[in-house]
mmCIF file of C-alpha atoms in Angstrom:
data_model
loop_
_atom_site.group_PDB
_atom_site.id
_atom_site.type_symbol
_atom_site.label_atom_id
_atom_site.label_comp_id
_atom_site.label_asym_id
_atom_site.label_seq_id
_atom_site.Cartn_x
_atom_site.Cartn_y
_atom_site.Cartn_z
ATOM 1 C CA UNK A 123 44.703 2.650 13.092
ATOM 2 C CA UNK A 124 45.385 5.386 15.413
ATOM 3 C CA UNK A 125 48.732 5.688 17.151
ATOM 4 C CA UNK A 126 48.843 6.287 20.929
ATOM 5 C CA UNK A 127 52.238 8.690 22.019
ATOM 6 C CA UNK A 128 51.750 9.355 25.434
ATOM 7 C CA UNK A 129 53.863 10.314 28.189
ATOM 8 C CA UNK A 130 52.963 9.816 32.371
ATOM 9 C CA UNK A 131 53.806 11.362 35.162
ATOM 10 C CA UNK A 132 53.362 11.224 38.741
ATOM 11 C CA UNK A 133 51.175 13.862 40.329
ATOM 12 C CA UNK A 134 51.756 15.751 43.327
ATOM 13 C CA UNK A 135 49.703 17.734 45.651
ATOM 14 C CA UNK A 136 46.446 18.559 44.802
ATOM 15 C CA UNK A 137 46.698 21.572 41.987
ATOM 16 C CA UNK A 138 45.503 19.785 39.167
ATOM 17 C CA UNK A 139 41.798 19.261 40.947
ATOM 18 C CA UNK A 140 40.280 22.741 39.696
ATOM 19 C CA UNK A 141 36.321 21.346 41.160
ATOM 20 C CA UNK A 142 36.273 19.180 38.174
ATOM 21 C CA UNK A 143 34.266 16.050 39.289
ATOM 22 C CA UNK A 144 35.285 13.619 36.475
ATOM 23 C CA UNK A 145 34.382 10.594 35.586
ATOM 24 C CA UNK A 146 34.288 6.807 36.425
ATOM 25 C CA UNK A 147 36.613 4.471 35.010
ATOM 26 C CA UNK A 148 36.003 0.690 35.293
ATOM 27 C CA UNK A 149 38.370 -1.126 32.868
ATOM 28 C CA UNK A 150 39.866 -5.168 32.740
ATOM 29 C CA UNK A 151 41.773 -6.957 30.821
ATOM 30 C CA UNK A 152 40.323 -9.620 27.929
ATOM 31 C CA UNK A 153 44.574 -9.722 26.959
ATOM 32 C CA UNK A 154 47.784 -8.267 28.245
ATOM 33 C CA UNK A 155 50.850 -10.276 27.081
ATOM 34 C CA UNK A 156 53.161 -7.601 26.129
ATOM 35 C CA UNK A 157 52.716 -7.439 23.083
ATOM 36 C CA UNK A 158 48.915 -7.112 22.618
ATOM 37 C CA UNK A 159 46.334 -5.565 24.774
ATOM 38 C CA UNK A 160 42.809 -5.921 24.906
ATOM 39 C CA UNK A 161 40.841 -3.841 27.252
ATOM 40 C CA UNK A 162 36.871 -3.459 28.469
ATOM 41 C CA UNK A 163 36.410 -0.403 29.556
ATOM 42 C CA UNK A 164 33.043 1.608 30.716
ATOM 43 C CA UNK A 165 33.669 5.022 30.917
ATOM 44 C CA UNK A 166 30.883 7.281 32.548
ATOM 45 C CA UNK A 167 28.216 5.493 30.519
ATOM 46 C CA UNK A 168 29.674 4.321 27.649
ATOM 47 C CA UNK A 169 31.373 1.362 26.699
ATOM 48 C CA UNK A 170 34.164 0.501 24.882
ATOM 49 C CA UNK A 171 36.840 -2.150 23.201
ATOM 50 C CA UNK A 172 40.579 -1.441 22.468
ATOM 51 C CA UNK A 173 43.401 -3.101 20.917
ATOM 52 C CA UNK A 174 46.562 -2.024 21.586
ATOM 53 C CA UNK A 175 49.824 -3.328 19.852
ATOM 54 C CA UNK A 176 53.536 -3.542 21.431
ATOM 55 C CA UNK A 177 55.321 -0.171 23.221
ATOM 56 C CA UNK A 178 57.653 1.257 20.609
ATOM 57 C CA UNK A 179 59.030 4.553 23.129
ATOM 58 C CA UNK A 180 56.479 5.653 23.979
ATOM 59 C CA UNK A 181 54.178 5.097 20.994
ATOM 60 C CA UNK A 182 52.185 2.185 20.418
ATOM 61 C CA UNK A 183 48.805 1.236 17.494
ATOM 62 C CA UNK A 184 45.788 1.927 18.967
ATOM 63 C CA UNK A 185 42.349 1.110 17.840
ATOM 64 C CA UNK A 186 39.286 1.577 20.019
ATOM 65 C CA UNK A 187 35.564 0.768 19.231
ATOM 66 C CA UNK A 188 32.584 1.982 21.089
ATOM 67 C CA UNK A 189 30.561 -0.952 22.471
ATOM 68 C CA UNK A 190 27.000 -1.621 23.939
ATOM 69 C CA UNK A 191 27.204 -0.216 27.720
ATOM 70 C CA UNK A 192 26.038 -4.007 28.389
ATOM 71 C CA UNK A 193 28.338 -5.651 26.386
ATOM 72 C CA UNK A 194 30.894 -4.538 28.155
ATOM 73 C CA UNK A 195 29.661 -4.638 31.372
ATOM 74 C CA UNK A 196 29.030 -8.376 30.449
ATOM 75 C CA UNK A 197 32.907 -8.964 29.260
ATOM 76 C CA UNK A 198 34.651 -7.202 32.377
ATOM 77 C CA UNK A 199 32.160 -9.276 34.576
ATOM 78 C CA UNK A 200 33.042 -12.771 32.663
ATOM 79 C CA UNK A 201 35.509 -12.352 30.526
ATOM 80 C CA UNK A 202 38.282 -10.244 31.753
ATOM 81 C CA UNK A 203 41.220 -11.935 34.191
ATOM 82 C CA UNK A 204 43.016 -9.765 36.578
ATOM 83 C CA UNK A 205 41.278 -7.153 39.002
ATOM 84 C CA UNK A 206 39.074 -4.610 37.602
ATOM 85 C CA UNK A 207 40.857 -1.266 37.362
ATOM 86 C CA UNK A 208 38.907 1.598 38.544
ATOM 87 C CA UNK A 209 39.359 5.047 38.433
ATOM 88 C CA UNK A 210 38.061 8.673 38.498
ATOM 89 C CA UNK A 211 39.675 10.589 35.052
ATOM 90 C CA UNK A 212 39.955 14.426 35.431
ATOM 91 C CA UNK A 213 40.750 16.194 32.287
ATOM 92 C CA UNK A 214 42.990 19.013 33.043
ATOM 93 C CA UNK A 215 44.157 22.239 30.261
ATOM 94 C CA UNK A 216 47.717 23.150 30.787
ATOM 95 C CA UNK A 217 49.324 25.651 28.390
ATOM 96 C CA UNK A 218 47.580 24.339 25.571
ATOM 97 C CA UNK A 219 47.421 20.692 26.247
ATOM 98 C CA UNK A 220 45.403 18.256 27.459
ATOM 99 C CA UNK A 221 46.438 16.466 30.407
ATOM 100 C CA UNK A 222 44.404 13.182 31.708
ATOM 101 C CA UNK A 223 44.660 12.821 35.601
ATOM 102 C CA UNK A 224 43.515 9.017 36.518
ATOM 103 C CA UNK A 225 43.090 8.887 40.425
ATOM 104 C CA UNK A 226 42.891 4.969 40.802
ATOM 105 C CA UNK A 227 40.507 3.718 43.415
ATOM 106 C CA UNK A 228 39.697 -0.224 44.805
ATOM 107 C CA UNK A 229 42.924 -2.271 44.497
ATOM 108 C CA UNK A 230 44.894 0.587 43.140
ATOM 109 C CA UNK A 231 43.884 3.580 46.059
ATOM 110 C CA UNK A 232 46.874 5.615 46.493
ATOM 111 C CA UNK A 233 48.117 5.920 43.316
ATOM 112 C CA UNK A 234 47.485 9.387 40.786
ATOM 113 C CA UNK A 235 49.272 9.602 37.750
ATOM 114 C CA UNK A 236 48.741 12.162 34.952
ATOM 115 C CA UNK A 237 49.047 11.117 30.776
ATOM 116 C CA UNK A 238 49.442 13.707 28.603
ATOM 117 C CA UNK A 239 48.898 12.498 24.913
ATOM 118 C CA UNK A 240 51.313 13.937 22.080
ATOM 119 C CA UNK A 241 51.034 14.150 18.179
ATOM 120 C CA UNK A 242 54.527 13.301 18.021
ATOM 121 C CA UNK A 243 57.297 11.789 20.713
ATOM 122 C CA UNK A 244 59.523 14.690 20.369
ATOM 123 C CA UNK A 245 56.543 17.354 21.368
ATOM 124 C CA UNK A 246 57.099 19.806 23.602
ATOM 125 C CA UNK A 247 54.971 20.996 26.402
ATOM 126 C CA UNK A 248 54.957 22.615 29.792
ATOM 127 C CA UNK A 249 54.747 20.873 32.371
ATOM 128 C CA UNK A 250 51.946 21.851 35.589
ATOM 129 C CA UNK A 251 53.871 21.978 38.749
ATOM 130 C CA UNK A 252 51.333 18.974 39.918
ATOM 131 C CA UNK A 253 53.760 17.119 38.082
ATOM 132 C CA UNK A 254 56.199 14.718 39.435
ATOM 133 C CA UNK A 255 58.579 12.079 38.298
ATOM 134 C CA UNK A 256 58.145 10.549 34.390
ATOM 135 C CA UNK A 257 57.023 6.961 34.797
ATOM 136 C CA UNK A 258 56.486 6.685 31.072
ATOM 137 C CA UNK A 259 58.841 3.970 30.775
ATOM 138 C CA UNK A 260 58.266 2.332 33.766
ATOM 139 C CA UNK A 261 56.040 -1.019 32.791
ATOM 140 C CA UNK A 262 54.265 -1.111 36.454
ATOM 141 C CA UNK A 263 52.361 1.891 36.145
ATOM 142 C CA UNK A 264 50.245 0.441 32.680
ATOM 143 C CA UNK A 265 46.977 0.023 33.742
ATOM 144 C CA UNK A 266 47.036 -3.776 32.250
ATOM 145 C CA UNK A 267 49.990 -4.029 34.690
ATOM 146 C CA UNK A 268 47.962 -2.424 37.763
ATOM 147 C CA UNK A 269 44.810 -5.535 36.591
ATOM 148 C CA UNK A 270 47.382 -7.734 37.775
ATOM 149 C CA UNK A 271 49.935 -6.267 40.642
ATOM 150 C CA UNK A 272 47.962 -3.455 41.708
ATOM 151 C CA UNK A 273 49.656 -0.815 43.862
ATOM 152 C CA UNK A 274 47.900 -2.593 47.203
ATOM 153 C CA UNK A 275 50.302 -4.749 46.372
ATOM 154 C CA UNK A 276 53.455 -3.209 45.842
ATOM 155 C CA UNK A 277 56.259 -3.832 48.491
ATOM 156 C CA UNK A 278 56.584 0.357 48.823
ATOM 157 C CA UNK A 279 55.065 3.185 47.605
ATOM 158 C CA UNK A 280 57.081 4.323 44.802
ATOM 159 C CA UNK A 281 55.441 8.362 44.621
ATOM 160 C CA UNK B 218 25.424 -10.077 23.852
ATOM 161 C CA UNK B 219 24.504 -12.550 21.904
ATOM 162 C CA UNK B 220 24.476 -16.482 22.259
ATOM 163 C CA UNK B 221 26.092 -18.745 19.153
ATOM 164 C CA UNK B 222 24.304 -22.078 19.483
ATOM 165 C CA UNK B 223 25.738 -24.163 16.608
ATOM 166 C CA UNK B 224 26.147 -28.122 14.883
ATOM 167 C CA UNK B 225 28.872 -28.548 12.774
ATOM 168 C CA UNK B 226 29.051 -31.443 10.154
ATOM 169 C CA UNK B 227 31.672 -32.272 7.480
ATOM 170 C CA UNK B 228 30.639 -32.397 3.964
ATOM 171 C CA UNK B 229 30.396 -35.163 1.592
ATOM 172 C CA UNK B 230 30.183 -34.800 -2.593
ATOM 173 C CA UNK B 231 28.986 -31.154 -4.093
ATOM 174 C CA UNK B 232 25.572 -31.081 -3.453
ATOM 175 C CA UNK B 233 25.497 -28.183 -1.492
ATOM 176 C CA UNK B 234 27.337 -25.903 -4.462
ATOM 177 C CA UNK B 235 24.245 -24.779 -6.006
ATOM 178 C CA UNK B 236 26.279 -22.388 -8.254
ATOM 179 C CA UNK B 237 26.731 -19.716 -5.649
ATOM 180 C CA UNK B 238 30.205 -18.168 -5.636
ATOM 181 C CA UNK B 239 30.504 -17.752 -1.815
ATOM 182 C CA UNK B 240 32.143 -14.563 -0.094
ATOM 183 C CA UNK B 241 35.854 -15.359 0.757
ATOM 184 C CA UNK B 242 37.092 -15.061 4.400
ATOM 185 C CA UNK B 243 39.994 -14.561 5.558
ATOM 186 C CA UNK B 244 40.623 -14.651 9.633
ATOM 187 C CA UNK B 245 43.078 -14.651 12.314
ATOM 188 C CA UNK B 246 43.234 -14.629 16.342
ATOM 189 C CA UNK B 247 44.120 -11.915 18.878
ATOM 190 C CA UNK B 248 43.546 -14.563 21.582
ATOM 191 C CA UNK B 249 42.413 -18.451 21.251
ATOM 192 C CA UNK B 250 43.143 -19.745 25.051
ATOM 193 C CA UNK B 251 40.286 -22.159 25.515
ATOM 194 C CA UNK B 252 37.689 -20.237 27.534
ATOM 195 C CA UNK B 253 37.913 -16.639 24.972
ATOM 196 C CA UNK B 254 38.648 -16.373 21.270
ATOM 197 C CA UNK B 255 38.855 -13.446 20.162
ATOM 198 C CA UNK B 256 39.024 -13.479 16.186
ATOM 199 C CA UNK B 257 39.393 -10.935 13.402
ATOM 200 C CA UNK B 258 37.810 -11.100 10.176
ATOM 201 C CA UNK B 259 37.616 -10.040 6.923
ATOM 202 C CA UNK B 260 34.396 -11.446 4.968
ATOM 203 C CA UNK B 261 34.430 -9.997 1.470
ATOM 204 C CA UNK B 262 35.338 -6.529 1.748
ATOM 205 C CA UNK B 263 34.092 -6.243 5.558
ATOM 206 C CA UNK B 264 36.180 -6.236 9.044
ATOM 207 C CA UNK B 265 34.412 -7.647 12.356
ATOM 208 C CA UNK B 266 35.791 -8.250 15.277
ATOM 209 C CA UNK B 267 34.337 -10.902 17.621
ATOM 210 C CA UNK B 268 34.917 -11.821 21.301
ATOM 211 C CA UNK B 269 33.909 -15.664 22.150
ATOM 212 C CA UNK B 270 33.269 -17.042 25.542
ATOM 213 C CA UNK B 271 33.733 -20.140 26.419
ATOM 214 C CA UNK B 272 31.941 -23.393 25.034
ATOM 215 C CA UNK B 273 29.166 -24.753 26.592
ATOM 216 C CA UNK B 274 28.097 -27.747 25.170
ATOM 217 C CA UNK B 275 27.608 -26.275 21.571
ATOM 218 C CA UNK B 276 26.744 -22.818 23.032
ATOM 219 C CA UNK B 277 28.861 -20.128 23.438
ATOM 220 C CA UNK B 278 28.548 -16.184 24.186
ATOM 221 C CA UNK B 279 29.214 -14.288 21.679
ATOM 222 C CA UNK B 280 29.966 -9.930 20.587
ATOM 223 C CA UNK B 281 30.293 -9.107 16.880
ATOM 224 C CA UNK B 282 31.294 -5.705 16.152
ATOM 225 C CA UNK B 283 31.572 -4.445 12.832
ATOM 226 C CA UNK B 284 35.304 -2.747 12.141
ATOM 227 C CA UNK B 285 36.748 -0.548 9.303
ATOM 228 C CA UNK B 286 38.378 -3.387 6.883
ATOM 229 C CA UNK B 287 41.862 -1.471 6.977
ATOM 230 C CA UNK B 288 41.924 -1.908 10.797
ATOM 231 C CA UNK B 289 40.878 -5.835 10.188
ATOM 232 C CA UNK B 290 43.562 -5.699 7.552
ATOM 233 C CA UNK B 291 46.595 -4.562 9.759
ATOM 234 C CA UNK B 292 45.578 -6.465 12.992
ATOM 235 C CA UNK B 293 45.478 -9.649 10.356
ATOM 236 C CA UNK B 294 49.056 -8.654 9.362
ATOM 237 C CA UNK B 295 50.621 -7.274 12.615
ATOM 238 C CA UNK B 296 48.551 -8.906 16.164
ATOM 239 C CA UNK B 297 46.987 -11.968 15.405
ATOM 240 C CA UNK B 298 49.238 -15.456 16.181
ATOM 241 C CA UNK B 299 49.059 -18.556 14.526
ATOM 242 C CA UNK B 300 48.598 -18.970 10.389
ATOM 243 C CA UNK B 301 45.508 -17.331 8.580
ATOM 244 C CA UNK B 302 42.532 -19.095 8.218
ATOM 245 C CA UNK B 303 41.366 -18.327 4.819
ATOM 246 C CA UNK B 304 38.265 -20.176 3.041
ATOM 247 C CA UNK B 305 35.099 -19.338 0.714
ATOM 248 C CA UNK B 306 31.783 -19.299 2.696
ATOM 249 C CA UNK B 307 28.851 -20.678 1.125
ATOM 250 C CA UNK B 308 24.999 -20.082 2.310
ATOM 251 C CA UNK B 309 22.571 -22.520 1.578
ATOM 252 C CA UNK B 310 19.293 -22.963 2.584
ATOM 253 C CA UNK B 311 17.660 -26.619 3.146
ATOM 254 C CA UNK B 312 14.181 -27.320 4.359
ATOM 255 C CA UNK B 313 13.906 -23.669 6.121
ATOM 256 C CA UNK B 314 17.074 -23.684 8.030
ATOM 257 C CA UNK B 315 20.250 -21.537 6.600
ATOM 258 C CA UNK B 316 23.646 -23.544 6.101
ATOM 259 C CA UNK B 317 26.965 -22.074 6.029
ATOM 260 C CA UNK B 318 29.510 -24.453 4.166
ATOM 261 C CA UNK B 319 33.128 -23.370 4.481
ATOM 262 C CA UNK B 320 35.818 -24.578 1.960
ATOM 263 C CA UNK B 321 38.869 -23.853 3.234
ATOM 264 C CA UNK B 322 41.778 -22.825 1.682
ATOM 265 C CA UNK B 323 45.794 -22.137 2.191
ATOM 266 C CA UNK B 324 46.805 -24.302 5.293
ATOM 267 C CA UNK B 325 43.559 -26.033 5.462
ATOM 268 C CA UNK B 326 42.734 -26.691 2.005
ATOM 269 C CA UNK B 327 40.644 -29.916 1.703
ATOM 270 C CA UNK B 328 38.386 -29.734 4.602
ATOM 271 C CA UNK B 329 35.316 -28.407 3.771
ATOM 272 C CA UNK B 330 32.399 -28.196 6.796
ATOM 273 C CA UNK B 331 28.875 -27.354 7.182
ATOM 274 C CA UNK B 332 27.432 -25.040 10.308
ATOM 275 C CA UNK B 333 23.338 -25.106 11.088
ATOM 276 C CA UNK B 334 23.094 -21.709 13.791
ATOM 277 C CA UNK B 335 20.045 -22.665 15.770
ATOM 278 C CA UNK B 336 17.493 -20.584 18.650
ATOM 279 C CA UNK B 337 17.759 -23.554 20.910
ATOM 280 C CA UNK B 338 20.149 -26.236 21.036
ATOM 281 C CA UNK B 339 17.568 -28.715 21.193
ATOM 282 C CA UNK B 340 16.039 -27.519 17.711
ATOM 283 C CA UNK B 341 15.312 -29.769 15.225
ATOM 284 C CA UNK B 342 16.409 -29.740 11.818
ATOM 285 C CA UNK B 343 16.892 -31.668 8.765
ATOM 286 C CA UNK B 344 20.179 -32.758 7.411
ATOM 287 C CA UNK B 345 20.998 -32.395 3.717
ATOM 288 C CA UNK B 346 22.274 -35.476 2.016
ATOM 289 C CA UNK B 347 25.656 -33.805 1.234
ATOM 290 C CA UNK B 348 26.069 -33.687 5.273
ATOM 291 C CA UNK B 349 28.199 -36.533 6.972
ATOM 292 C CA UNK B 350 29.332 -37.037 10.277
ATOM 293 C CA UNK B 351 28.854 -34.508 13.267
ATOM 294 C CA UNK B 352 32.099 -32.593 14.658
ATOM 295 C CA UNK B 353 29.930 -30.352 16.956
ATOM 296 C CA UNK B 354 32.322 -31.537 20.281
ATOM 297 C CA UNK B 355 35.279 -32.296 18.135
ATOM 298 C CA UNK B 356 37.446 -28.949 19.403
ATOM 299 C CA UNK B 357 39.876 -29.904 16.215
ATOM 300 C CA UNK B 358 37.363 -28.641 13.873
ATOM 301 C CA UNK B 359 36.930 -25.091 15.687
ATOM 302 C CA UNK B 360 38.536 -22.164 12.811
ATOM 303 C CA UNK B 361 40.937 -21.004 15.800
ATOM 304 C CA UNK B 362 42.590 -24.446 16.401
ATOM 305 C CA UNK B 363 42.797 -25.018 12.430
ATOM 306 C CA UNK B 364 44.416 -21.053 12.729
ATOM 307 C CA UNK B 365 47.590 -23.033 15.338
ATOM 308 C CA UNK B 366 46.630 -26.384 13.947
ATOM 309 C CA UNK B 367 45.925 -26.187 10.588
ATOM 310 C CA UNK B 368 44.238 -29.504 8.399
ATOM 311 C CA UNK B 369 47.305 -30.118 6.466
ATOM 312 C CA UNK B 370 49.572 -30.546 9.677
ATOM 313 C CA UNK B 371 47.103 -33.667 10.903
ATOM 314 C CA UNK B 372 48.346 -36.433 11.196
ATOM 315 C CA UNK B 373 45.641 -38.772 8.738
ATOM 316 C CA UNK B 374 42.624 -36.744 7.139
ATOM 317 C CA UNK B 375 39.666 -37.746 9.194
ATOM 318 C CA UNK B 376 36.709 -37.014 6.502
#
């Protein structure tokens, strides 16, 4: 098991682009009840399958299996319930850390929010000034959440 | 992906026994909702996970992936529902096709079946002498309803 510590932020303005073209996300949802999640996701060309147990903070068990490209393909097209979440993932260096910046597209257009993954909740970093308000502990902004009440359809715009 | 086509019998007498040991298996479900199962295992000292679509007639799609047994081992204990299925697998062969009996143990300890995996679900194949009656569309006899449902909770032993 791996654990997942992760915190997320909204993003602001466009500094965090740098030219970087990255890469598609297509993900859905075989479970999302809270305390499990199951997710399909193709990334670029590559599949893949991951449990993930309940939030605890911001930490949660992780574990993620590479799949056949088709296979998943064939799960998020049959299998999966909710919308598909899609998504280009930029992968941005910031004073030593990674940051992930997931511009949504499809049902979730609008909507930019950076993750920056920690080996331990009480981590410091910098933050980029691309950086706005911590949505960490805000449930709508999961992506299992977005598979089911995307941001379309959000009464406002929260960022 | 692949497709499970399968007949499942109950057993009668110990014909099938042989003097093979079997490979104990112990299981449990992420998800069991009617149209996906999604089941971990642990056969021997081996973890799979497997996603299940929905039945059709006795066919069902079907993706296996192998796991590291300590992952199997802590979903098992921490994000599967229900009780564990536990049991001793058997594989016998009869007249060129493979049988797998299961004896099952814990919860469902005194049902013991037999499943025939065929190419085609019109295949034809003999039936051993220690087979009995066909639970195939029976939905009672599937491992993730005995998992919410075990055998000893029923109401009058059917076999």
């Amino acid at each position: 098991m791996a654990t997942e510590i992760e915190r997320k932020f909204l993003v602001q303005g466009d500094g965090w682009r740098q030219g970087s073209l990255g890469v598609p996300y297509r993900q859905g949802y075989l479970l999302a009840d809270g305390n499990r999640t199951i997710r399909v996701r193709v990334a670029g060309d590559r599949g893949y399958l991951t449990i993930k147990g309940p939030m605890l903070g911001i930490s949660r068990s992780e574990y993620e299996y590479p799949i056949a490209l088709a296979d998943a393909e064939e799960m998020l097209a049959s299998l999966c319930q909710g919308f598909l979440v899609e998504k280009q993932r930029y992968r941005v260096e910031h004073a030593g850390h990674l940051w992930e910046v997931d511009e949504f597209q499809g049902q979730n257009q609008g909507l930019i929010v950076a993750e920056i993954e920690l080996s331990d909740p009480e981590e410091v970093f910098a933050l980029p000034d691309w950086v706005g308000a911590e949505v960490s502990h805000d449930r709508r902004y999961g992506n299992a959440y977005l598979s089911f009440t995307p941001y379309c359809t959000w009464d406002s715009s929260p960022n």
